[in-house]
């Protein structure tokens, strides 16, 4: 008995400490492993969002891929963003009519209609993935009927000379990106702001003039994070001064535009409640994809804390969330807590290596997964999901 018991403990200990997997083994290496470095597989070979990460890594110059992939410091938050979803099991319900689930994905975001409750998170520098850069996101989002939040105004960042980008292609301006919109397409504009009111007013006015339907003020990056992976390859963003970001400043910003200003980068119950107090129309629970403060909680952990300690927040403002979402099931767990819309950053940046078609395929795959997973969870309508569909205590098999 004893000789059996001891190894069992050792084995379970070893399993608990299993290594992080950027893309879990689903057979992709066996099928695409021989793809020549620097070339792309067929788009139809992309069967899930993690596949785009693999394809971008295989295709892009190392510096370009690293710019997208990197996280802060030891990248613990980057990894936790993905792993956290597997710590909670679903509580499926069977014997329900789920045949109409695909018709129930649509939602509203700040009153605008979209075909699904997920969107393209704002990410700078689409140019490092494809010559058409952000245009692929605008057009892909239009084709898929989802929201695109345009990343920071590219020229605010100094492009690194050593990151290859196609010659002749410059970064796109706010005006150029919004000009690519389809008739009636709703697009939001994310901004990093400095305390310089003239500059801020100019960005607000230009965003409005270009047709942005809302602004997104990123508050989790008073200075760009310590990014060792990027520093190693010299692809860190130059960011030498600390930005002034306070609730008083937010109040002032509200007086400078009539566009709604969403606050992106909320990571605590306290700040979520303060956002409600300051009449923020929507917040994004986000740790910036683990690129800012290593050790910052994932959006799922923050959403769970809000659900337990201040559930009224989900009624008092619209709550969106991003970070580590790679599967339909990840999105379902956020929706279950009351999150209204879910952002995906890197998966779309990676899908962009295939151009607009890649972005469209990523949207289609995510929609299909959401519907299939919701059906297998036992939902007749995606909007029926609530916290009772998930066991909110850690399971013991995720390590
Ligand atoms: C390459 C890259 C660039 C980003 N640039 C911005 C940005 O300009 N503004 C911003 O608010 N967030 C930015 N983010 C954060 C994303 O909006 C989002 O919070 C994050 O990517 C979500 O995590 P995910 O990549 O795991 O989906 C960036 C993320 C990446 C990966």
GROMACS .gro file of C-alpha atoms and ligand atoms in nm:
model
  430
    1UNK     CA    1   0.000   0.000   0.000
    2UNK     CA    2   0.273   0.238   0.104
    3UNK     CA    3   0.484   0.182  -0.207
    4UNK     CA    4   0.180   0.261  -0.422
    5UNK     CA    5   0.079   0.569  -0.222
    6UNK     CA    6   0.409   0.759  -0.236
    7UNK     CA    7   0.455   0.760  -0.616
    8UNK     CA    8   0.091   0.865  -0.657
    9UNK     CA    9   0.160   1.178  -0.455
   10UNK     CA   10   0.472   1.246  -0.658
   11UNK     CA   11   0.287   1.202  -0.985
   12UNK     CA   12   0.004   1.433  -0.883
   13UNK     CA   13   0.264   1.687  -0.764
   14UNK     CA   14   0.436   1.673  -1.101
   15UNK     CA   15   0.105   1.720  -1.281
   16UNK     CA   16   0.017   2.019  -1.065
   17UNK     CA   17   0.339   2.186  -1.172
   18UNK     CA   18   0.288   2.129  -1.542
   19UNK     CA   19   0.447   2.387  -1.769
   20UNK     CA   20   0.265   2.673  -1.936
   21UNK     CA   21   0.152   2.602  -2.291
   22UNK     CA   22   0.120   2.899  -2.522
   23UNK     CA   23  -0.077   2.677  -2.758
   24UNK     CA   24  -0.195   2.350  -2.605
   25UNK     CA   25  -0.126   2.045  -2.821
   26UNK     CA   26  -0.421   1.996  -3.050
   27UNK     CA   27  -0.227   1.833  -3.333
   28UNK     CA   28  -0.124   2.152  -3.508
   29UNK     CA   29   0.248   2.066  -3.505
   30UNK     CA   30   0.180   1.726  -3.663
   31UNK     CA   31  -0.016   1.884  -3.947
   32UNK     CA   32   0.168   2.213  -4.004
   33UNK     CA   33   0.505   2.149  -3.842
   34UNK     CA   34   0.681   2.128  -4.180
   35UNK     CA   35   0.564   2.472  -4.295
   36UNK     CA   36   0.880   2.657  -4.405
   37UNK     CA   37   0.987   2.932  -4.167
   38UNK     CA   38   0.884   3.271  -4.307
   39UNK     CA   39   0.588   3.130  -4.499
   40UNK     CA   40   0.221   3.107  -4.411
   41UNK     CA   41   0.009   2.794  -4.398
   42UNK     CA   42  -0.330   2.796  -4.574
   43UNK     CA   43  -0.581   3.013  -4.397
   44UNK     CA   44  -0.820   2.717  -4.395
   45UNK     CA   45  -0.569   2.532  -4.177
   46UNK     CA   46  -0.643   2.780  -3.899
   47UNK     CA   47  -0.911   2.600  -3.700
   48UNK     CA   48  -0.890   2.793  -3.372
   49UNK     CA   49  -0.754   3.124  -3.246
   50UNK     CA   50  -0.432   2.980  -3.094
   51UNK     CA   51  -0.338   2.863  -3.446
   52UNK     CA   52  -0.294   3.225  -3.555
   53UNK     CA   53  -0.028   3.273  -3.287
   54UNK     CA   54   0.160   2.974  -3.429
   55UNK     CA   55   0.125   3.105  -3.786
   56UNK     CA   56   0.242   3.457  -3.697
   57UNK     CA   57   0.540   3.320  -3.507
   58UNK     CA   58   0.636   3.102  -3.802
   59UNK     CA   59   0.588   3.379  -4.055
   60UNK     CA   60   0.695   3.712  -3.906
   61UNK     CA   61   1.047   3.834  -3.840
   62UNK     CA   62   1.130   3.768  -3.474
   63UNK     CA   63   1.119   4.137  -3.379
   64UNK     CA   64   0.768   4.183  -3.521
   65UNK     CA   65   0.630   3.874  -3.349
   66UNK     CA   66   0.801   3.973  -3.025
   67UNK     CA   67   0.643   4.318  -3.032
   68UNK     CA   68   0.298   4.154  -3.036
   69UNK     CA   69   0.370   3.862  -2.808
   70UNK     CA   70   0.561   4.028  -2.526
   71UNK     CA   71   0.433   4.078  -2.175
   72UNK     CA   72   0.568   4.256  -1.870
   73UNK     CA   73   0.863   4.124  -1.670
   74UNK     CA   74   0.835   3.747  -1.608
   75UNK     CA   75   0.508   3.743  -1.804
   76UNK     CA   76   0.321   3.585  -1.510
   77UNK     CA   77   0.013   3.797  -1.579
   78UNK     CA   78   0.033   3.715  -1.951
   79UNK     CA   79   0.028   3.345  -1.869
   80UNK     CA   80  -0.230   3.379  -1.592
   81UNK     CA   81  -0.463   3.559  -1.832
   82UNK     CA   82  -0.488   3.240  -2.035
   83UNK     CA   83  -0.458   2.980  -1.760
   84UNK     CA   84  -0.718   3.132  -1.529
   85UNK     CA   85  -1.008   3.021  -1.747
   86UNK     CA   86  -0.921   2.654  -1.690
   87UNK     CA   87  -0.943   2.685  -1.313
   88UNK     CA   88  -1.322   2.699  -1.324
   89UNK     CA   89  -1.545   2.421  -1.456
   90UNK     CA   90  -1.877   2.467  -1.626
   91UNK     CA   91  -2.198   2.330  -1.479
   92UNK     CA   92  -2.366   2.216  -1.801
   93UNK     CA   93  -2.738   2.167  -1.829
   94UNK     CA   94  -2.879   1.904  -2.068
   95UNK     CA   95  -3.219   1.843  -2.230
   96UNK     CA   96  -3.265   2.201  -2.350
   97UNK     CA   97  -3.362   2.315  -2.699
   98UNK     CA   98  -3.041   2.477  -2.821
   99UNK     CA   99  -3.121   2.467  -3.193
  100UNK     CA  100  -3.159   2.843  -3.230
  101UNK     CA  101  -2.843   2.940  -3.042
  102UNK     CA  102  -2.666   3.086  -3.347
  103UNK     CA  103  -2.937   3.351  -3.377
  104UNK     CA  104  -2.881   3.472  -3.023
  105UNK     CA  105  -2.524   3.604  -3.035
  106UNK     CA  106  -2.609   3.963  -3.119
  107UNK     CA  107  -2.571   4.234  -2.857
  108UNK     CA  108  -2.551   4.607  -2.805
  109UNK     CA  109  -2.243   4.798  -2.696
  110UNK     CA  110  -2.323   5.149  -2.575
  111UNK     CA  111  -2.652   5.117  -2.761
  112UNK     CA  112  -2.497   5.016  -3.095
  113UNK     CA  113  -2.593   4.683  -3.251
  114UNK     CA  114  -2.335   4.414  -3.320
  115UNK     CA  115  -2.360   4.053  -3.433
  116UNK     CA  116  -2.159   3.914  -3.139
  117UNK     CA  117  -2.048   4.010  -2.788
  118UNK     CA  118  -1.678   4.026  -2.869
  119UNK     CA  119  -1.467   4.293  -3.034
  120UNK     CA  120  -1.120   4.375  -3.162
  121UNK     CA  121  -0.925   4.530  -2.874
  122UNK     CA  122  -0.719   4.839  -2.945
  123UNK     CA  123  -0.364   4.743  -3.034
  124UNK     CA  124  -0.101   4.970  -3.184
  125UNK     CA  125   0.116   4.894  -3.485
  126UNK     CA  126  -0.088   4.669  -3.711
  127UNK     CA  127   0.175   4.756  -3.968
  128UNK     CA  128   0.416   4.501  -3.817
  129UNK     CA  129   0.180   4.222  -3.922
  130UNK     CA  130   0.055   4.327  -4.265
  131UNK     CA  131   0.107   4.615  -4.512
  132UNK     CA  132  -0.260   4.716  -4.484
  133UNK     CA  133  -0.224   4.737  -4.107
  134UNK     CA  134  -0.537   4.868  -3.929
  135UNK     CA  135  -0.740   4.879  -4.252
  136UNK     CA  136  -0.776   4.501  -4.225
  137UNK     CA  137  -0.931   4.538  -3.879
  138UNK     CA  138  -1.178   4.807  -3.988
  139UNK     CA  139  -1.288   4.609  -4.294
  140UNK     CA  140  -1.279   4.271  -4.120
  141UNK     CA  141  -1.491   4.405  -3.833
  142UNK     CA  142  -1.741   4.549  -4.083
  143UNK     CA  143  -1.768   4.217  -4.267
  144UNK     CA  144  -1.815   4.029  -3.939
  145UNK     CA  145  -2.047   4.287  -3.786
  146UNK     CA  146  -1.839   4.331  -3.472
  147UNK     CA  147  -1.689   4.634  -3.299
  148UNK     CA  148  -1.336   4.750  -3.371
  149UNK     CA  149  -1.166   4.979  -3.123
  150UNK     CA  150  -0.886   5.154  -3.309
  151UNK     CA  151  -0.556   5.136  -3.122
  152UNK     CA  152  -0.361   5.433  -3.008
  153UNK     CA  153  -0.291   5.705  -3.257
  154UNK     CA  154   0.013   5.544  -3.417
  155UNK     CA  155   0.227   5.850  -3.463
  156UNK     CA  156   0.229   5.905  -3.087
  157UNK     CA  157   0.469   5.614  -3.078
  158UNK     CA  158   0.811   5.629  -3.225
  159UNK     CA  159   0.840   5.344  -3.471
  160UNK     CA  160   1.141   5.134  -3.413
  161UNK     CA  161   1.372   5.142  -3.709
  162UNK     CA  162   1.478   4.785  -3.644
  163UNK     CA  163   1.131   4.632  -3.670
  164UNK     CA  164   1.088   4.539  -4.032
  165UNK     CA  165   0.787   4.683  -4.204
  166UNK     CA  166   0.713   4.690  -4.574
  167UNK     CA  167   0.894   4.975  -4.742
  168UNK     CA  168   0.669   5.253  -4.861
  169UNK     CA  169   0.410   5.180  -4.593
  170UNK     CA  170   0.375   5.444  -4.328
  171UNK     CA  171   0.167   5.430  -4.013
  172UNK     CA  172  -0.195   5.523  -4.066
  173UNK     CA  173  -0.355   5.834  -3.920
  174UNK     CA  174  -0.686   5.843  -3.732
  175UNK     CA  175  -0.843   5.991  -4.044
  176UNK     CA  176  -0.710   5.720  -4.275
  177UNK     CA  177  -0.827   5.440  -4.050
  178UNK     CA  178  -1.179   5.578  -4.000
  179UNK     CA  179  -1.209   5.661  -4.370
  180UNK     CA  180  -1.203   5.286  -4.444
  181UNK     CA  181  -1.527   5.229  -4.252
  182UNK     CA  182  -1.829   5.077  -4.421
  183UNK     CA  183  -2.149   5.282  -4.442
  184UNK     CA  184  -2.290   5.310  -4.090
  185UNK     CA  185  -2.008   5.111  -3.929
  186UNK     CA  186  -1.955   5.189  -3.561
  187UNK     CA  187  -1.592   5.221  -3.455
  188UNK     CA  188  -1.447   5.348  -3.127
  189UNK     CA  189  -1.116   5.529  -3.090
  190UNK     CA  190  -0.870   5.450  -2.811
  191UNK     CA  191  -0.635   5.725  -2.695
  192UNK     CA  192  -0.335   5.767  -2.471
  193UNK     CA  193  -0.348   6.118  -2.333
  194UNK     CA  194  -0.095   6.350  -2.185
  195UNK     CA  195  -0.180   6.643  -1.963
  196UNK     CA  196  -0.139   6.873  -2.261
  197UNK     CA  197  -0.493   7.007  -2.307
  198UNK     CA  198  -0.432   7.148  -2.654
  199UNK     CA  199  -0.307   6.812  -2.777
  200UNK     CA  200  -0.594   6.628  -2.605
  201UNK     CA  201  -0.856   6.862  -2.749
  202UNK     CA  202  -0.704   6.814  -3.091
  203UNK     CA  203  -0.720   6.433  -3.059
  204UNK     CA  204  -1.079   6.448  -2.934
  205UNK     CA  205  -1.185   6.678  -3.217
  206UNK     CA  206  -1.006   6.476  -3.483
  207UNK     CA  207  -1.155   6.150  -3.352
  208UNK     CA  208  -1.503   6.299  -3.360
  209UNK     CA  209  -1.452   6.456  -3.700
  210UNK     CA  210  -1.325   6.121  -3.832
  211UNK     CA  211  -1.651   5.964  -3.709
  212UNK     CA  212  -1.551   5.776  -3.393
  213UNK     CA  213  -1.863   5.682  -3.196
  214UNK     CA  214  -1.689   5.668  -2.858
  215UNK     CA  215  -1.348   5.728  -2.708
  216UNK     CA  216  -1.154   5.480  -2.500
  217UNK     CA  217  -0.918   5.628  -2.241
  218UNK     CA  218  -0.651   5.378  -2.141
  219UNK     CA  219  -0.567   5.425  -1.774
  220UNK     CA  220  -0.352   5.121  -1.697
  221UNK     CA  221  -0.043   5.258  -1.868
  222UNK     CA  222   0.082   5.571  -1.691
  223UNK     CA  223   0.412   5.452  -1.835
  224UNK     CA  224   0.478   5.152  -2.058
  225UNK     CA  225   0.558   4.839  -1.855
  226UNK     CA  226   0.888   4.668  -1.800
  227UNK     CA  227   0.899   4.437  -2.098
  228UNK     CA  228   1.201   4.212  -2.092
  229UNK     CA  229   1.118   4.008  -2.402
  230UNK     CA  230   1.087   4.330  -2.602
  231UNK     CA  231   1.393   4.491  -2.445
  232UNK     CA  232   1.604   4.189  -2.536
  233UNK     CA  233   1.528   4.247  -2.903
  234UNK     CA  234   1.520   4.624  -2.871
  235UNK     CA  235   1.154   4.652  -2.969
  236UNK     CA  236   1.034   4.827  -2.653
  237UNK     CA  237   0.833   5.141  -2.698
  238UNK     CA  238   1.004   5.462  -2.605
  239UNK     CA  239   0.810   5.603  -2.312
  240UNK     CA  240   1.020   5.819  -2.090
  241UNK     CA  241   0.767   6.029  -1.901
  242UNK     CA  242   0.482   5.940  -1.667
  243UNK     CA  243   0.132   6.026  -1.785
  244UNK     CA  244  -0.104   6.218  -1.561
  245UNK     CA  245  -0.413   5.999  -1.511
  246UNK     CA  246  -0.654   6.085  -1.227
  247UNK     CA  247  -1.030   6.090  -1.174
  248UNK     CA  248  -1.017   6.472  -1.165
  249UNK     CA  249  -0.853   6.466  -1.504
  250UNK     CA  250  -1.120   6.227  -1.631
  251UNK     CA  251  -1.384   6.477  -1.516
  252UNK     CA  252  -1.210   6.747  -1.713
  253UNK     CA  253  -1.194   6.522  -2.020
  254UNK     CA  254  -1.571   6.473  -2.000
  255UNK     CA  255  -1.612   6.847  -2.041
  256UNK     CA  256  -1.395   6.850  -2.354
  257UNK     CA  257  -1.609   6.626  -2.575
  258UNK     CA  258  -1.965   6.504  -2.607
  259UNK     CA  259  -1.846   6.157  -2.708
  260UNK     CA  260  -1.875   5.889  -2.437
  261UNK     CA  261  -1.535   5.821  -2.278
  262UNK     CA  262  -1.489   5.455  -2.182
  263UNK     CA  263  -1.221   5.381  -1.922
  264UNK     CA  264  -0.994   5.088  -2.014
  265UNK     CA  265  -0.772   4.915  -1.761
  266UNK     CA  266  -0.980   4.871  -1.443
  267UNK     CA  267  -0.825   4.603  -1.220
  268UNK     CA  268  -1.001   4.630  -0.882
  269UNK     CA  269  -1.347   4.645  -0.727
  270UNK     CA  270  -1.256   4.980  -0.572
  271UNK     CA  271  -1.175   5.138  -0.908
  272UNK     CA  272  -1.482   4.983  -1.072
  273UNK     CA  273  -1.698   5.151  -0.806
  274UNK     CA  274  -1.512   5.480  -0.853
  275UNK     CA  275  -1.579   5.458  -1.225
  276UNK     CA  276  -1.951   5.427  -1.155
  277UNK     CA  277  -1.927   5.723  -0.918
  278UNK     CA  278  -1.768   5.926  -1.199
  279UNK     CA  279  -2.046   5.831  -1.438
  280UNK     CA  280  -1.819   5.638  -1.674
  281UNK     CA  281  -2.046   5.494  -1.946
  282UNK     CA  282  -1.844   5.173  -1.973
  283UNK     CA  283  -1.532   5.020  -1.823
  284UNK     CA  284  -1.291   4.761  -1.960
  285UNK     CA  285  -1.155   4.513  -1.707
  286UNK     CA  286  -0.806   4.465  -1.844
  287UNK     CA  287  -0.443   4.430  -1.746
  288UNK     CA  288  -0.338   4.532  -2.097
  289UNK     CA  289  -0.276   4.173  -2.200
  290UNK     CA  290  -0.022   4.135  -1.918
  291UNK     CA  291   0.199   4.402  -2.074
  292UNK     CA  292   0.193   4.657  -1.793
  293UNK     CA  293   0.211   4.544  -1.428
  294UNK     CA  294   0.325   4.185  -1.391
  295UNK     CA  295   0.116   4.041  -1.110
  296UNK     CA  296  -0.194   4.240  -1.206
  297UNK     CA  297  -0.503   4.016  -1.192
  298UNK     CA  298  -0.675   3.884  -1.500
  299UNK     CA  299  -1.007   4.029  -1.612
  300UNK     CA  300  -1.185   3.708  -1.505
  301UNK     CA  301  -1.049   3.738  -1.150
  302UNK     CA  302  -1.151   4.104  -1.129
  303UNK     CA  303  -1.496   4.031  -1.272
  304UNK     CA  304  -1.543   3.756  -1.012
  305UNK     CA  305  -1.445   3.992  -0.731
  306UNK     CA  306  -1.689   4.254  -0.858
  307UNK     CA  307  -1.958   3.987  -0.889
  308UNK     CA  308  -1.905   3.886  -0.525
  309UNK     CA  309  -1.848   4.227  -0.364
  310UNK     CA  310  -2.022   4.487  -0.580
  311UNK     CA  311  -2.252   4.311  -0.831
  312UNK     CA  312  -2.445   4.634  -0.881
  313UNK     CA  313  -2.154   4.760  -1.095
  314UNK     CA  314  -2.271   4.533  -1.380
  315UNK     CA  315  -2.605   4.717  -1.378
  316UNK     CA  316  -2.471   5.067  -1.323
  317UNK     CA  317  -2.226   5.075  -1.611
  318UNK     CA  318  -2.143   4.854  -1.907
  319UNK     CA  319  -1.858   4.620  -1.822
  320UNK     CA  320  -1.628   4.486  -2.094
  321UNK     CA  321  -1.321   4.267  -2.039
  322UNK     CA  322  -1.012   4.150  -2.224
  323UNK     CA  323  -0.696   3.947  -2.177
  324UNK     CA  324  -0.613   3.588  -2.264
  325UNK     CA  325  -0.941   3.507  -2.437
  326UNK     CA  326  -0.864   3.239  -2.695
  327UNK     CA  327  -1.174   3.015  -2.694
  328UNK     CA  328  -1.549   3.047  -2.697
  329UNK     CA  329  -1.550   2.890  -2.352
  330UNK     CA  330  -1.327   3.171  -2.215
  331UNK     CA  331  -1.575   3.429  -2.337
  332UNK     CA  332  -1.867   3.233  -2.189
  333UNK     CA  333  -1.710   3.245  -1.841
  334UNK     CA  334  -1.681   3.625  -1.860
  335UNK     CA  335  -2.034   3.662  -1.996
  336UNK     CA  336  -2.158   3.441  -1.710
  337UNK     CA  337  -2.045   3.702  -1.457
  338UNK     CA  338  -2.223   3.987  -1.632
  339UNK     CA  339  -1.953   4.111  -1.869
  340UNK     CA  340  -2.128   4.258  -2.173
  341UNK     CA  341  -1.856   4.241  -2.436
  342UNK     CA  342  -1.517   4.074  -2.460
  343UNK     CA  343  -1.207   4.209  -2.630
  344UNK     CA  344  -0.939   4.009  -2.807
  345UNK     CA  345  -0.604   4.168  -2.883
  346UNK     CA  346  -0.324   3.936  -2.990
  347UNK     CA  347  -0.544   3.680  -3.169
  348UNK     CA  348  -0.656   3.952  -3.410
  349UNK     CA  349  -0.307   4.097  -3.444
  350UNK     CA  350  -0.182   3.751  -3.538
  351UNK     CA  351  -0.474   3.684  -3.773
  352UNK     CA  352  -0.376   4.004  -3.955
  353UNK     CA  353  -0.074   3.829  -4.107
  354UNK     CA  354  -0.328   3.675  -4.347
  355UNK     CA  355  -0.475   4.021  -4.419
  356UNK     CA  356  -0.843   4.107  -4.398
  357UNK     CA  357  -0.940   3.747  -4.475
  358UNK     CA  358  -0.749   3.632  -4.170
  359UNK     CA  359  -0.933   3.881  -3.949
  360UNK     CA  360  -1.264   3.764  -4.094
  361UNK     CA  361  -1.176   3.400  -4.035
  362UNK     CA  362  -1.080   3.471  -3.673
  363UNK     CA  363  -1.417   3.641  -3.620
  364UNK     CA  364  -1.604   3.352  -3.782
  365UNK     CA  365  -1.418   3.091  -3.577
  366UNK     CA  366  -1.489   3.277  -3.254
  367UNK     CA  367  -1.857   3.315  -3.338
  368UNK     CA  368  -1.889   2.947  -3.419
  369UNK     CA  369  -1.712   2.845  -3.098
  370UNK     CA  370  -1.931   3.073  -2.890
  371UNK     CA  371  -2.246   2.922  -3.038
  372UNK     CA  372  -2.129   2.559  -3.018
  373UNK     CA  373  -1.997   2.600  -2.663
  374UNK     CA  374  -2.315   2.778  -2.550
  375UNK     CA  375  -2.524   2.498  -2.700
  376UNK     CA  376  -2.319   2.231  -2.527
  377UNK     CA  377  -2.351   2.426  -2.203
  378UNK     CA  378  -2.726   2.396  -2.246
  379UNK     CA  379  -2.822   2.752  -2.340
  380UNK     CA  380  -3.116   2.815  -2.572
  381UNK     CA  381  -3.016   3.180  -2.596
  382UNK     CA  382  -2.671   3.322  -2.519
  383UNK     CA  383  -2.833   3.600  -2.317
  384UNK     CA  384  -2.961   3.340  -2.068
  385UNK     CA  385  -2.611   3.278  -1.936
  386UNK     CA  386  -2.549   3.368  -1.575
  387UNK     CA  387  -2.306   3.279  -1.297
  388UNK     CA  388  -2.491   2.956  -1.213
  389UNK     CA  389  -2.339   2.792  -1.523
  390UNK     CA  390  -1.989   2.795  -1.372
  391UNK     CA  391  -1.845   2.638  -1.057
  392UNK     CA  392  -1.668   2.941  -0.909
  393UNK     CA  393  -1.423   2.748  -0.692
  394UNK     CA  394  -1.093   2.631  -0.834
  395UNK     CA  395  -1.104   2.282  -0.980
  396UNK     CA  396  -0.819   2.049  -0.890
  397UNK     CA  397  -0.708   1.942  -1.236
  398UNK     CA  398  -0.585   2.263  -1.392
  399UNK     CA  399  -0.254   2.274  -1.202
  400LIG     C1  400   0.070   4.444  -2.967
  400LIG     C2  401  -0.025   4.506  -2.870
  400LIG     C3  402  -0.045   4.642  -2.874
  400LIG     C4  403  -0.134   4.700  -2.784
  400LIG     N1  404  -0.157   4.834  -2.792
  400LIG     C5  405  -0.250   4.889  -2.712
  400LIG     C6  406  -0.285   5.025  -2.726
  400LIG     O1  407  -0.230   5.094  -2.811
  400LIG     N2  408  -0.379   5.076  -2.643
  400LIG     C7  409  -0.442   5.000  -2.549
  400LIG     O2  410  -0.528   5.051  -2.477
  400LIG     N3  411  -0.413   4.870  -2.535
  400LIG     C8  412  -0.321   4.813  -2.615
  400LIG     N4  413  -0.295   4.680  -2.603
  400LIG     C9  414  -0.374   4.598  -2.509
  400LIG    C10  415  -0.499   4.543  -2.576
  400LIG     O3  416  -0.593   4.644  -2.599
  400LIG    C11  417  -0.569   4.439  -2.489
  400LIG     O4  418  -0.591   4.490  -2.361
  400LIG    C12  419  -0.489   4.307  -2.478
  400LIG     O5  420  -0.425   4.279  -2.600
  400LIG    C13  421  -0.581   4.193  -2.441
  400LIG     O6  422  -0.509   4.078  -2.421
  400LIG     P1  423  -0.491   3.965  -2.534
  400LIG     O7  424  -0.387   4.014  -2.627
  400LIG     O8  425  -0.447   3.846  -2.456
  400LIG     O9  426  -0.626   3.945  -2.600
  400LIG    C14  427  -0.203   4.620  -2.690
  400LIG    C15  428  -0.183   4.482  -2.688
  400LIG    C16  429  -0.095   4.425  -2.777
  400LIG    C17  430  -0.078   4.275  -2.775
   0.00000   0.00000   0.00000
